[in-house]
Amino acid sequence: MPLSATDEIVAPAHAGTTGVGAFNVVQIEHAEAIVAGAESVGLPVILQISENTARYHGSLAPIGLASLALARAAYVPVAVHLDHAESTDLVREAVELGFTSVMFDASKLPYDKNVAATRKITDYCHRANVWVEAELGEVGGKDGAHAPGVRTDPDEAVAFVTETAVDALAVAVGSSHAMLTRDAVLDFDLIARLRAAVSVPLVLHGSSGVGDADLAKAMAAGMTKVNVSTHLNKTFTQTVRERLNAHPDTADPRKYLGLARAAVAEEVARLLRVLAGN
């Protein structure tokens, strides 16, 4: 089916109390697995490519074009999203390639500078009919534990959404990036207050650190888009490790990458059912 607009996937979930899975692509096997997992349960999905991954591949185009091709060939709605871009040039490249949405992250800047930089991106992307996500507060984790002091304030969130005209807001509510355990403690009351205050969909980053039960509670409290990366990478790497430990003479990478791809597809399908309330 045709490449889906991100809003076409996110809006129905936002109107209810279900979630949308947005899974990070590191290499083509990830993208194949995510699409296969979504197709197996008949649910829409978002493929995400981060600025770090674009840097790993040398540019956005190789993995971006592969993801777009897989999205266009899928039997379920699939959108392709640029995740955590701090570079305006990378945002422009994503738009030119045909990405359906971008997440521009100026959250490390002071509030006024975050607003100004994000508004420029929103104005540019909206002219190209590209959906924009931004972050307010700081979802830490890669450089240490998430601190309550940088959680998103509902009143500030209202002002930020109004001033930037973003289409979705990533909020800091207790999750952290790159967590290897699923024991993050979310502030469900804050999620509910943000949902009541802000008109656009809320996005939960660092969802790899959140267990199934709390993901369901987060959806019920008001989260819509749920980003998962590290959890799938753990699944992928563990599968490869087990295969190579059991068969140390394996030379053909398809023998272990194919197994890892299948394991990720299975986990994507399971998580999508959790987010859909199934």
PDB file of C-alpha atoms in Angstrom:
ATOM      1  CA  MET A   1       0.000   0.000   0.000  1.00  0.00           C
ATOM      2  CA  PRO A   2       1.179   3.627  -0.369  1.00  0.00           C
ATOM      3  CA  LEU A   3       3.491   5.177   2.204  1.00  0.00           C
ATOM      4  CA  SER A   4       1.289   6.423   5.065  1.00  0.00           C
ATOM      5  CA  ALA A   5       1.342   9.892   6.551  1.00  0.00           C
ATOM      6  CA  THR A   6       2.355   9.812  10.201  1.00  0.00           C
ATOM      7  CA  ASP A   7      -0.749  11.746  11.201  1.00  0.00           C
ATOM      8  CA  GLU A   8      -2.964   9.115   9.572  1.00  0.00           C
ATOM      9  CA  ILE A   9      -1.460   6.549  11.940  1.00  0.00           C
ATOM     10  CA  VAL A  10      -1.211   8.672  15.089  1.00  0.00           C
ATOM     11  CA  ALA A  11      -4.508  10.609  14.960  1.00  0.00           C
ATOM     12  CA  PRO A  12      -6.887   7.633  15.452  1.00  0.00           C
ATOM     13  CA  ALA A  13      -4.882   6.425  18.442  1.00  0.00           C
ATOM     14  CA  HIS A  14      -4.804   9.925  19.915  1.00  0.00           C
ATOM     15  CA  ALA A  15      -8.575  10.128  19.608  1.00  0.00           C
ATOM     16  CA  GLY A  16      -8.876   7.062  21.828  1.00  0.00           C
ATOM     17  CA  THR A  17      -6.698   5.544  24.528  1.00  0.00           C
ATOM     18  CA  THR A  18      -4.476   3.317  22.413  1.00  0.00           C
ATOM     19  CA  GLY A  19      -0.871   3.687  21.400  1.00  0.00           C
ATOM     20  CA  VAL A  20       1.181   3.622  18.218  1.00  0.00           C
ATOM     21  CA  GLY A  21       4.496   1.800  18.088  1.00  0.00           C
ATOM     22  CA  ALA A  22       7.460   3.716  16.667  1.00  0.00           C
ATOM     23  CA  PHE A  23      10.513   1.473  16.390  1.00  0.00           C
ATOM     24  CA  ASN A  24      14.055   2.514  15.563  1.00  0.00           C
ATOM     25  CA  VAL A  25      15.802   1.170  12.498  1.00  0.00           C
ATOM     26  CA  VAL A  26      19.561   0.626  12.750  1.00  0.00           C
ATOM     27  CA  GLN A  27      20.062  -1.555   9.671  1.00  0.00           C
ATOM     28  CA  ILE A  28      17.837  -3.013   6.999  1.00  0.00           C
ATOM     29  CA  GLU A  29      17.089  -6.154   9.032  1.00  0.00           C
ATOM     30  CA  HIS A  30      15.461  -3.938  11.664  1.00  0.00           C
ATOM     31  CA  ALA A  31      13.212  -2.274   9.104  1.00  0.00           C
ATOM     32  CA  GLU A  32      12.262  -5.638   7.589  1.00  0.00           C
ATOM     33  CA  ALA A  33      11.509  -7.061  11.031  1.00  0.00           C
ATOM     34  CA  ILE A  34       9.393  -4.109  12.135  1.00  0.00           C
ATOM     35  CA  VAL A  35       7.267  -4.212   8.994  1.00  0.00           C
ATOM     36  CA  ALA A  36       6.911  -7.999   9.214  1.00  0.00           C
ATOM     37  CA  GLY A  37       5.846  -7.774  12.866  1.00  0.00           C
ATOM     38  CA  ALA A  38       3.234  -5.141  12.064  1.00  0.00           C
ATOM     39  CA  GLU A  39       1.897  -7.148   9.138  1.00  0.00           C
ATOM     40  CA  SER A  40       1.579 -10.274  11.271  1.00  0.00           C
ATOM     41  CA  VAL A  41      -0.870  -8.522  13.611  1.00  0.00           C
ATOM     42  CA  GLY A  42      -2.467  -6.216  11.062  1.00  0.00           C
ATOM     43  CA  LEU A  43      -1.517  -3.004  12.858  1.00  0.00           C
ATOM     44  CA  PRO A  44       0.114   0.220  11.631  1.00  0.00           C
ATOM     45  CA  VAL A  45       3.665   1.084  12.623  1.00  0.00           C
ATOM     46  CA  ILE A  46       6.246   3.852  12.365  1.00  0.00           C
ATOM     47  CA  LEU A  47       9.823   3.221  11.224  1.00  0.00           C
ATOM     48  CA  GLN A  48      12.238   5.654  12.877  1.00  0.00           C
ATOM     49  CA  ILE A  49      15.776   6.557  11.873  1.00  0.00           C
ATOM     50  CA  SER A  50      17.816   8.613  14.299  1.00  0.00           C
ATOM     51  CA  GLU A  51      20.512  11.159  13.579  1.00  0.00           C
ATOM     52  CA  ASN A  52      22.993   8.762  15.214  1.00  0.00           C
ATOM     53  CA  THR A  53      21.991   6.003  12.792  1.00  0.00           C
ATOM     54  CA  ALA A  54      22.300   8.322   9.795  1.00  0.00           C
ATOM     55  CA  ARG A  55      25.798   9.182  10.995  1.00  0.00           C
ATOM     56  CA  TYR A  56      26.612   5.461  11.388  1.00  0.00           C
ATOM     57  CA  HIS A  57      25.661   4.807   7.743  1.00  0.00           C
ATOM     58  CA  GLY A  58      27.522   7.870   6.503  1.00  0.00           C
ATOM     59  CA  SER A  59      24.324   9.625   5.452  1.00  0.00           C
ATOM     60  CA  LEU A  60      20.569   9.349   5.788  1.00  0.00           C
ATOM     61  CA  ALA A  61      19.852   8.232   2.231  1.00  0.00           C
ATOM     62  CA  PRO A  62      20.940   4.539   2.253  1.00  0.00           C
ATOM     63  CA  ILE A  63      18.918   3.392   5.259  1.00  0.00           C
ATOM     64  CA  GLY A  64      16.225   6.016   4.653  1.00  0.00           C
ATOM     65  CA  LEU A  65      15.507   4.964   1.082  1.00  0.00           C
ATOM     66  CA  ALA A  66      15.488   1.291   2.094  1.00  0.00           C
ATOM     67  CA  SER A  67      12.982   2.026   4.855  1.00  0.00           C
ATOM     68  CA  LEU A  68      10.792   4.042   2.509  1.00  0.00           C
ATOM     69  CA  ALA A  69      10.791   1.183  -0.013  1.00  0.00           C
ATOM     70  CA  LEU A  70       9.759  -1.321   2.661  1.00  0.00           C
ATOM     71  CA  ALA A  71       7.027   1.035   3.888  1.00  0.00           C
ATOM     72  CA  ARG A  72       5.603   1.407   0.385  1.00  0.00           C
ATOM     73  CA  ALA A  73       5.545  -2.371  -0.112  1.00  0.00           C
ATOM     74  CA  ALA A  74       3.895  -3.151   3.238  1.00  0.00           C
ATOM     75  CA  TYR A  75       0.407  -4.602   3.643  1.00  0.00           C
ATOM     76  CA  VAL A  76      -0.315  -2.338   6.638  1.00  0.00           C
ATOM     77  CA  PRO A  77       0.082   1.439   7.074  1.00  0.00           C
ATOM     78  CA  VAL A  78       3.732   2.328   7.630  1.00  0.00           C
ATOM     79  CA  ALA A  79       5.200   5.804   8.117  1.00  0.00           C
ATOM     80  CA  VAL A  80       8.890   6.770   8.072  1.00  0.00           C
ATOM     81  CA  HIS A  81      10.097   9.224  10.701  1.00  0.00           C
ATOM     82  CA  LEU A  82      13.354  11.044  11.425  1.00  0.00           C
ATOM     83  CA  ASP A  83      14.093  10.673  15.140  1.00  0.00           C
ATOM     84  CA  HIS A  84      16.065  13.019  17.421  1.00  0.00           C
ATOM     85  CA  ALA A  85      17.463  15.288  14.739  1.00  0.00           C
ATOM     86  CA  GLU A  86      19.456  18.222  16.017  1.00  0.00           C
ATOM     87  CA  SER A  87      20.715  19.152  12.544  1.00  0.00           C
ATOM     88  CA  THR A  88      18.487  21.332  10.403  1.00  0.00           C
ATOM     89  CA  ASP A  89      20.287  20.043   7.314  1.00  0.00           C
ATOM     90  CA  LEU A  90      19.328  16.477   8.239  1.00  0.00           C
ATOM     91  CA  VAL A  91      15.698  17.545   8.632  1.00  0.00           C
ATOM     92  CA  ARG A  92      15.761  19.047   5.167  1.00  0.00           C
ATOM     93  CA  GLU A  93      17.322  15.890   3.736  1.00  0.00           C
ATOM     94  CA  ALA A  94      14.609  13.752   5.344  1.00  0.00           C
ATOM     95  CA  VAL A  95      11.894  15.941   3.839  1.00  0.00           C
ATOM     96  CA  GLU A  96      13.532  15.786   0.410  1.00  0.00           C
ATOM     97  CA  LEU A  97      13.806  11.978   0.615  1.00  0.00           C
ATOM     98  CA  GLY A  98      10.099  11.681   1.374  1.00  0.00           C
ATOM     99  CA  PHE A  99       9.963  11.033   5.124  1.00  0.00           C
ATOM    100  CA  THR A 100       6.472  11.590   6.479  1.00  0.00           C
ATOM    101  CA  SER A 101       7.543  13.181   9.775  1.00  0.00           C
ATOM    102  CA  VAL A 102      10.526  14.463  11.715  1.00  0.00           C
ATOM    103  CA  MET A 103      11.385  14.833  15.359  1.00  0.00           C
ATOM    104  CA  PHE A 104      13.459  17.971  15.849  1.00  0.00           C
ATOM    105  CA  ASP A 105      15.207  17.984  19.208  1.00  0.00           C
ATOM    106  CA  ALA A 106      16.283  21.375  20.520  1.00  0.00           C
ATOM    107  CA  SER A 107      15.460  20.417  24.119  1.00  0.00           C
ATOM    108  CA  LYS A 108      19.017  21.040  25.308  1.00  0.00           C
ATOM    109  CA  LEU A 109      18.643  24.728  24.457  1.00  0.00           C
ATOM    110  CA  PRO A 110      17.108  27.313  26.781  1.00  0.00           C
ATOM    111  CA  TYR A 111      13.339  27.533  26.374  1.00  0.00           C
ATOM    112  CA  ASP A 112      13.260  30.642  24.162  1.00  0.00           C
ATOM    113  CA  LYS A 113      15.924  29.264  21.816  1.00  0.00           C
ATOM    114  CA  ASN A 114      14.178  25.886  21.700  1.00  0.00           C
ATOM    115  CA  VAL A 115      10.963  27.631  20.668  1.00  0.00           C
ATOM    116  CA  ALA A 116      12.668  29.745  17.994  1.00  0.00           C
ATOM    117  CA  ALA A 117      14.600  26.860  16.444  1.00  0.00           C
ATOM    118  CA  THR A 118      11.623  24.513  16.523  1.00  0.00           C
ATOM    119  CA  ARG A 119       9.275  27.075  14.975  1.00  0.00           C
ATOM    120  CA  LYS A 120      11.610  27.485  11.994  1.00  0.00           C
ATOM    121  CA  ILE A 121      11.588  23.713  11.464  1.00  0.00           C
ATOM    122  CA  THR A 122       7.817  23.514  11.817  1.00  0.00           C
ATOM    123  CA  ASP A 123       7.256  26.299   9.285  1.00  0.00           C
ATOM    124  CA  TYR A 124       9.562  24.570   6.797  1.00  0.00           C
ATOM    125  CA  CYS A 125       8.125  21.082   7.290  1.00  0.00           C
ATOM    126  CA  HIS A 126       4.501  22.147   7.193  1.00  0.00           C
ATOM    127  CA  ARG A 127       5.051  23.733   3.792  1.00  0.00           C
ATOM    128  CA  ALA A 128       6.014  20.217   2.651  1.00  0.00           C
ATOM    129  CA  ASN A 129       3.109  18.551   4.511  1.00  0.00           C
ATOM    130  CA  VAL A 130       5.524  16.873   6.909  1.00  0.00           C
ATOM    131  CA  TRP A 131       4.422  16.242  10.522  1.00  0.00           C
ATOM    132  CA  VAL A 132       6.697  17.596  13.285  1.00  0.00           C
ATOM    133  CA  GLU A 133       7.457  16.275  16.762  1.00  0.00           C
ATOM    134  CA  ALA A 134       9.550  18.197  19.291  1.00  0.00           C
ATOM    135  CA  GLU A 135      10.707  17.683  22.865  1.00  0.00           C
ATOM    136  CA  LEU A 136      10.122  19.747  25.978  1.00  0.00           C
ATOM    137  CA  GLY A 137      11.897  18.783  29.151  1.00  0.00           C
ATOM    138  CA  GLU A 138      14.781  16.382  28.751  1.00  0.00           C
ATOM    139  CA  VAL A 139      14.364  12.624  28.415  1.00  0.00           C
ATOM    140  CA  GLY A 140      17.830  11.720  29.661  1.00  0.00           C
ATOM    141  CA  GLY A 141      19.454   8.357  30.063  1.00  0.00           C
ATOM    142  CA  LYS A 142      22.392   8.214  27.693  1.00  0.00           C
ATOM    143  CA  ASP A 143      24.418  10.398  30.018  1.00  0.00           C
ATOM    144  CA  GLY A 144      22.882   9.441  33.357  1.00  0.00           C
ATOM    145  CA  ALA A 145      19.592   8.944  35.218  1.00  0.00           C
ATOM    146  CA  HIS A 146      16.572  11.019  34.395  1.00  0.00           C
ATOM    147  CA  ALA A 147      16.090  13.779  36.941  1.00  0.00           C
ATOM    148  CA  PRO A 148      12.645  14.955  38.146  1.00  0.00           C
ATOM    149  CA  GLY A 149      13.787  18.552  37.803  1.00  0.00           C
ATOM    150  CA  VAL A 150      13.710  18.394  34.020  1.00  0.00           C
ATOM    151  CA  ARG A 151      10.253  16.862  33.693  1.00  0.00           C
ATOM    152  CA  THR A 152       7.788  18.617  31.423  1.00  0.00           C
ATOM    153  CA  ASP A 153       5.617  21.292  32.999  1.00  0.00           C
ATOM    154  CA  PRO A 154       2.007  21.266  31.675  1.00  0.00           C
ATOM    155  CA  ASP A 155       1.674  25.052  31.549  1.00  0.00           C
ATOM    156  CA  GLU A 156       4.963  25.397  29.694  1.00  0.00           C
ATOM    157  CA  ALA A 157       3.889  22.586  27.358  1.00  0.00           C
ATOM    158  CA  VAL A 158       0.763  24.528  26.369  1.00  0.00           C
ATOM    159  CA  ALA A 159       2.805  27.619  25.591  1.00  0.00           C
ATOM    160  CA  PHE A 160       5.407  25.604  23.693  1.00  0.00           C
ATOM    161  CA  VAL A 161       2.864  23.871  21.472  1.00  0.00           C
ATOM    162  CA  THR A 162       1.140  27.173  20.733  1.00  0.00           C
ATOM    163  CA  GLU A 163       4.365  29.035  19.953  1.00  0.00           C
ATOM    164  CA  THR A 164       5.951  26.306  17.818  1.00  0.00           C
ATOM    165  CA  ALA A 165       2.844  24.829  16.099  1.00  0.00           C
ATOM    166  CA  VAL A 166       4.285  21.318  16.482  1.00  0.00           C
ATOM    167  CA  ASP A 167       2.097  18.308  15.723  1.00  0.00           C
ATOM    168  CA  ALA A 168       3.269  16.141  18.634  1.00  0.00           C
ATOM    169  CA  LEU A 169       5.189  16.643  21.845  1.00  0.00           C
ATOM    170  CA  ALA A 170       7.764  14.347  23.410  1.00  0.00           C
ATOM    171  CA  VAL A 171       7.535  14.804  27.160  1.00  0.00           C
ATOM    172  CA  ALA A 172       9.751  13.921  30.101  1.00  0.00           C
ATOM    173  CA  VAL A 173       7.666  11.875  32.556  1.00  0.00           C
ATOM    174  CA  GLY A 174      10.164   9.452  34.091  1.00  0.00           C
ATOM    175  CA  SER A 175      11.517   7.313  31.271  1.00  0.00           C
ATOM    176  CA  SER A 176      15.150   7.344  30.153  1.00  0.00           C
ATOM    177  CA  HIS A 177      16.882   6.518  26.899  1.00  0.00           C
ATOM    178  CA  ALA A 178      19.006   3.390  26.457  1.00  0.00           C
ATOM    179  CA  MET A 179      17.703   1.549  29.522  1.00  0.00           C
ATOM    180  CA  LEU A 180      18.630  -2.143  29.566  1.00  0.00           C
ATOM    181  CA  THR A 181      16.025  -3.009  32.205  1.00  0.00           C
ATOM    182  CA  ARG A 182      12.268  -2.429  32.026  1.00  0.00           C
ATOM    183  CA  ASP A 183      11.807  -0.831  35.442  1.00  0.00           C
ATOM    184  CA  ALA A 184      11.407   2.892  34.740  1.00  0.00           C
ATOM    185  CA  VAL A 185       8.979   4.646  37.093  1.00  0.00           C
ATOM    186  CA  LEU A 186       6.565   6.804  35.125  1.00  0.00           C
ATOM    187  CA  ASP A 187       4.600   9.722  36.557  1.00  0.00           C
ATOM    188  CA  PHE A 188       1.097   8.748  35.405  1.00  0.00           C
ATOM    189  CA  ASP A 189      -0.485  11.765  37.074  1.00  0.00           C
ATOM    190  CA  LEU A 190       1.818  14.054  35.089  1.00  0.00           C
ATOM    191  CA  ILE A 191       0.933  12.202  31.875  1.00  0.00           C
ATOM    192  CA  ALA A 192      -2.770  12.733  32.592  1.00  0.00           C
ATOM    193  CA  ARG A 193      -2.251  16.441  33.338  1.00  0.00           C
ATOM    194  CA  LEU A 194      -0.243  16.892  30.146  1.00  0.00           C
ATOM    195  CA  ARG A 195      -2.907  15.100  28.092  1.00  0.00           C
ATOM    196  CA  ALA A 196      -5.593  17.369  29.583  1.00  0.00           C
ATOM    197  CA  ALA A 197      -3.543  20.498  28.918  1.00  0.00           C
ATOM    198  CA  VAL A 198      -2.075  19.858  25.468  1.00  0.00           C
ATOM    199  CA  SER A 199      -4.073  19.353  22.286  1.00  0.00           C
ATOM    200  CA  VAL A 200      -1.440  17.417  20.319  1.00  0.00           C
ATOM    201  CA  PRO A 201      -0.425  13.756  20.795  1.00  0.00           C
ATOM    202  CA  LEU A 202       2.102  13.006  23.517  1.00  0.00           C
ATOM    203  CA  VAL A 203       5.186  10.921  22.762  1.00  0.00           C
ATOM    204  CA  LEU A 204       6.958   8.606  25.210  1.00  0.00           C
ATOM    205  CA  HIS A 205      10.674   8.350  24.523  1.00  0.00           C
ATOM    206  CA  GLY A 206      12.817   5.816  26.359  1.00  0.00           C
ATOM    207  CA  SER A 207      10.020   3.244  26.280  1.00  0.00           C
ATOM    208  CA  SER A 208      12.477   0.337  26.221  1.00  0.00           C
ATOM    209  CA  GLY A 209      12.751   0.848  29.966  1.00  0.00           C
ATOM    210  CA  VAL A 210       8.989   0.566  30.559  1.00  0.00           C
ATOM    211  CA  GLY A 211       7.299  -2.773  31.267  1.00  0.00           C
ATOM    212  CA  ASP A 212       4.174  -3.973  29.490  1.00  0.00           C
ATOM    213  CA  ALA A 213       1.791  -3.154  32.334  1.00  0.00           C
ATOM    214  CA  ASP A 214       3.099   0.395  32.648  1.00  0.00           C
ATOM    215  CA  LEU A 215       2.988   0.903  28.881  1.00  0.00           C
ATOM    216  CA  ALA A 216      -0.711   0.057  29.017  1.00  0.00           C
ATOM    217  CA  LYS A 217      -1.190   2.452  31.950  1.00  0.00           C
ATOM    218  CA  ALA A 218       0.674   5.185  30.073  1.00  0.00           C
ATOM    219  CA  MET A 219      -1.701   4.787  27.115  1.00  0.00           C
ATOM    220  CA  ALA A 220      -4.703   4.966  29.408  1.00  0.00           C
ATOM    221  CA  ALA A 221      -3.280   8.096  31.057  1.00  0.00           C
ATOM    222  CA  GLY A 222      -2.785   9.882  27.746  1.00  0.00           C
ATOM    223  CA  MET A 223       0.337   8.777  25.849  1.00  0.00           C
ATOM    224  CA  THR A 224      -0.049   8.057  22.132  1.00  0.00           C
ATOM    225  CA  LYS A 225       3.240   7.521  20.262  1.00  0.00           C
ATOM    226  CA  VAL A 226       5.634   5.106  21.966  1.00  0.00           C
ATOM    227  CA  ASN A 227       9.285   4.971  20.876  1.00  0.00           C
ATOM    228  CA  VAL A 228      11.221   1.722  21.296  1.00  0.00           C
ATOM    229  CA  SER A 229      14.847   1.127  20.311  1.00  0.00           C
ATOM    230  CA  THR A 230      17.148  -0.429  22.922  1.00  0.00           C
ATOM    231  CA  HIS A 231      14.711  -3.219  23.792  1.00  0.00           C
ATOM    232  CA  LEU A 232      14.669  -4.430  20.184  1.00  0.00           C
ATOM    233  CA  ASN A 233      18.438  -4.093  19.923  1.00  0.00           C
ATOM    234  CA  LYS A 234      18.776  -6.316  22.975  1.00  0.00           C
ATOM    235  CA  THR A 235      16.551  -8.920  21.328  1.00  0.00           C
ATOM    236  CA  PHE A 236      18.517  -8.698  18.090  1.00  0.00           C
ATOM    237  CA  THR A 237      21.939  -8.944  19.708  1.00  0.00           C
ATOM    238  CA  GLN A 238      20.991 -11.726  22.112  1.00  0.00           C
ATOM    239  CA  THR A 239      19.702 -13.834  19.239  1.00  0.00           C
ATOM    240  CA  VAL A 240      22.916 -13.324  17.270  1.00  0.00           C
ATOM    241  CA  ARG A 241      25.024 -14.113  20.336  1.00  0.00           C
ATOM    242  CA  GLU A 242      23.162 -17.341  21.050  1.00  0.00           C
ATOM    243  CA  ARG A 243      23.440 -18.480  17.429  1.00  0.00           C
ATOM    244  CA  LEU A 244      27.164 -17.794  17.200  1.00  0.00           C
ATOM    245  CA  ASN A 245      27.856 -19.374  20.584  1.00  0.00           C
ATOM    246  CA  ALA A 246      26.029 -22.516  19.477  1.00  0.00           C
ATOM    247  CA  HIS A 247      27.572 -22.496  15.984  1.00  0.00           C
ATOM    248  CA  PRO A 248      30.962 -20.748  16.240  1.00  0.00           C
ATOM    249  CA  ASP A 249      32.001 -21.813  12.737  1.00  0.00           C
ATOM    250  CA  THR A 250      29.134 -19.911  11.083  1.00  0.00           C
ATOM    251  CA  ALA A 251      30.421 -17.654   8.325  1.00  0.00           C
ATOM    252  CA  ASP A 252      27.278 -16.680   6.413  1.00  0.00           C
ATOM    253  CA  PRO A 253      25.767 -13.622   8.174  1.00  0.00           C
ATOM    254  CA  ARG A 254      22.326 -14.563   6.874  1.00  0.00           C
ATOM    255  CA  LYS A 255      22.403 -17.565   9.204  1.00  0.00           C
ATOM    256  CA  TYR A 256      22.367 -15.332  12.295  1.00  0.00           C
ATOM    257  CA  LEU A 257      20.958 -12.037  11.019  1.00  0.00           C
ATOM    258  CA  GLY A 258      17.901 -13.841   9.678  1.00  0.00           C
ATOM    259  CA  LEU A 259      17.216 -15.388  13.080  1.00  0.00           C
ATOM    260  CA  ALA A 260      17.658 -12.000  14.754  1.00  0.00           C
ATOM    261  CA  ARG A 261      15.289 -10.414  12.263  1.00  0.00           C
ATOM    262  CA  ALA A 262      12.640 -13.034  13.019  1.00  0.00           C
ATOM    263  CA  ALA A 263      13.047 -12.551  16.784  1.00  0.00           C
ATOM    264  CA  VAL A 264      12.627  -8.775  16.460  1.00  0.00           C
ATOM    265  CA  ALA A 265       9.558  -9.215  14.263  1.00  0.00           C
ATOM    266  CA  GLU A 266       7.976 -11.400  16.930  1.00  0.00           C
ATOM    267  CA  GLU A 267       8.701  -8.855  19.656  1.00  0.00           C
ATOM    268  CA  VAL A 268       7.389  -5.975  17.535  1.00  0.00           C
ATOM    269  CA  ALA A 269       4.146  -7.879  17.013  1.00  0.00           C
ATOM    270  CA  ARG A 270       3.833  -8.514  20.750  1.00  0.00           C
ATOM    271  CA  LEU A 271       4.480  -4.881  21.677  1.00  0.00           C
ATOM    272  CA  LEU A 272       2.035  -3.606  19.067  1.00  0.00           C
ATOM    273  CA  ARG A 273      -0.675  -5.786  20.612  1.00  0.00           C
ATOM    274  CA  VAL A 274       0.155  -4.347  24.054  1.00  0.00           C
ATOM    275  CA  LEU A 275      -0.117  -0.788  22.745  1.00  0.00           C
ATOM    276  CA  ALA A 276      -3.366  -1.539  20.935  1.00  0.00           C
ATOM    277  CA  GLY A 277      -4.874  -2.941  24.131  1.00  0.00           C
ATOM    278  CA  ASN A 278      -5.110  -6.475  22.719  1.00  0.00           C
TER     279      ASN A 278
END
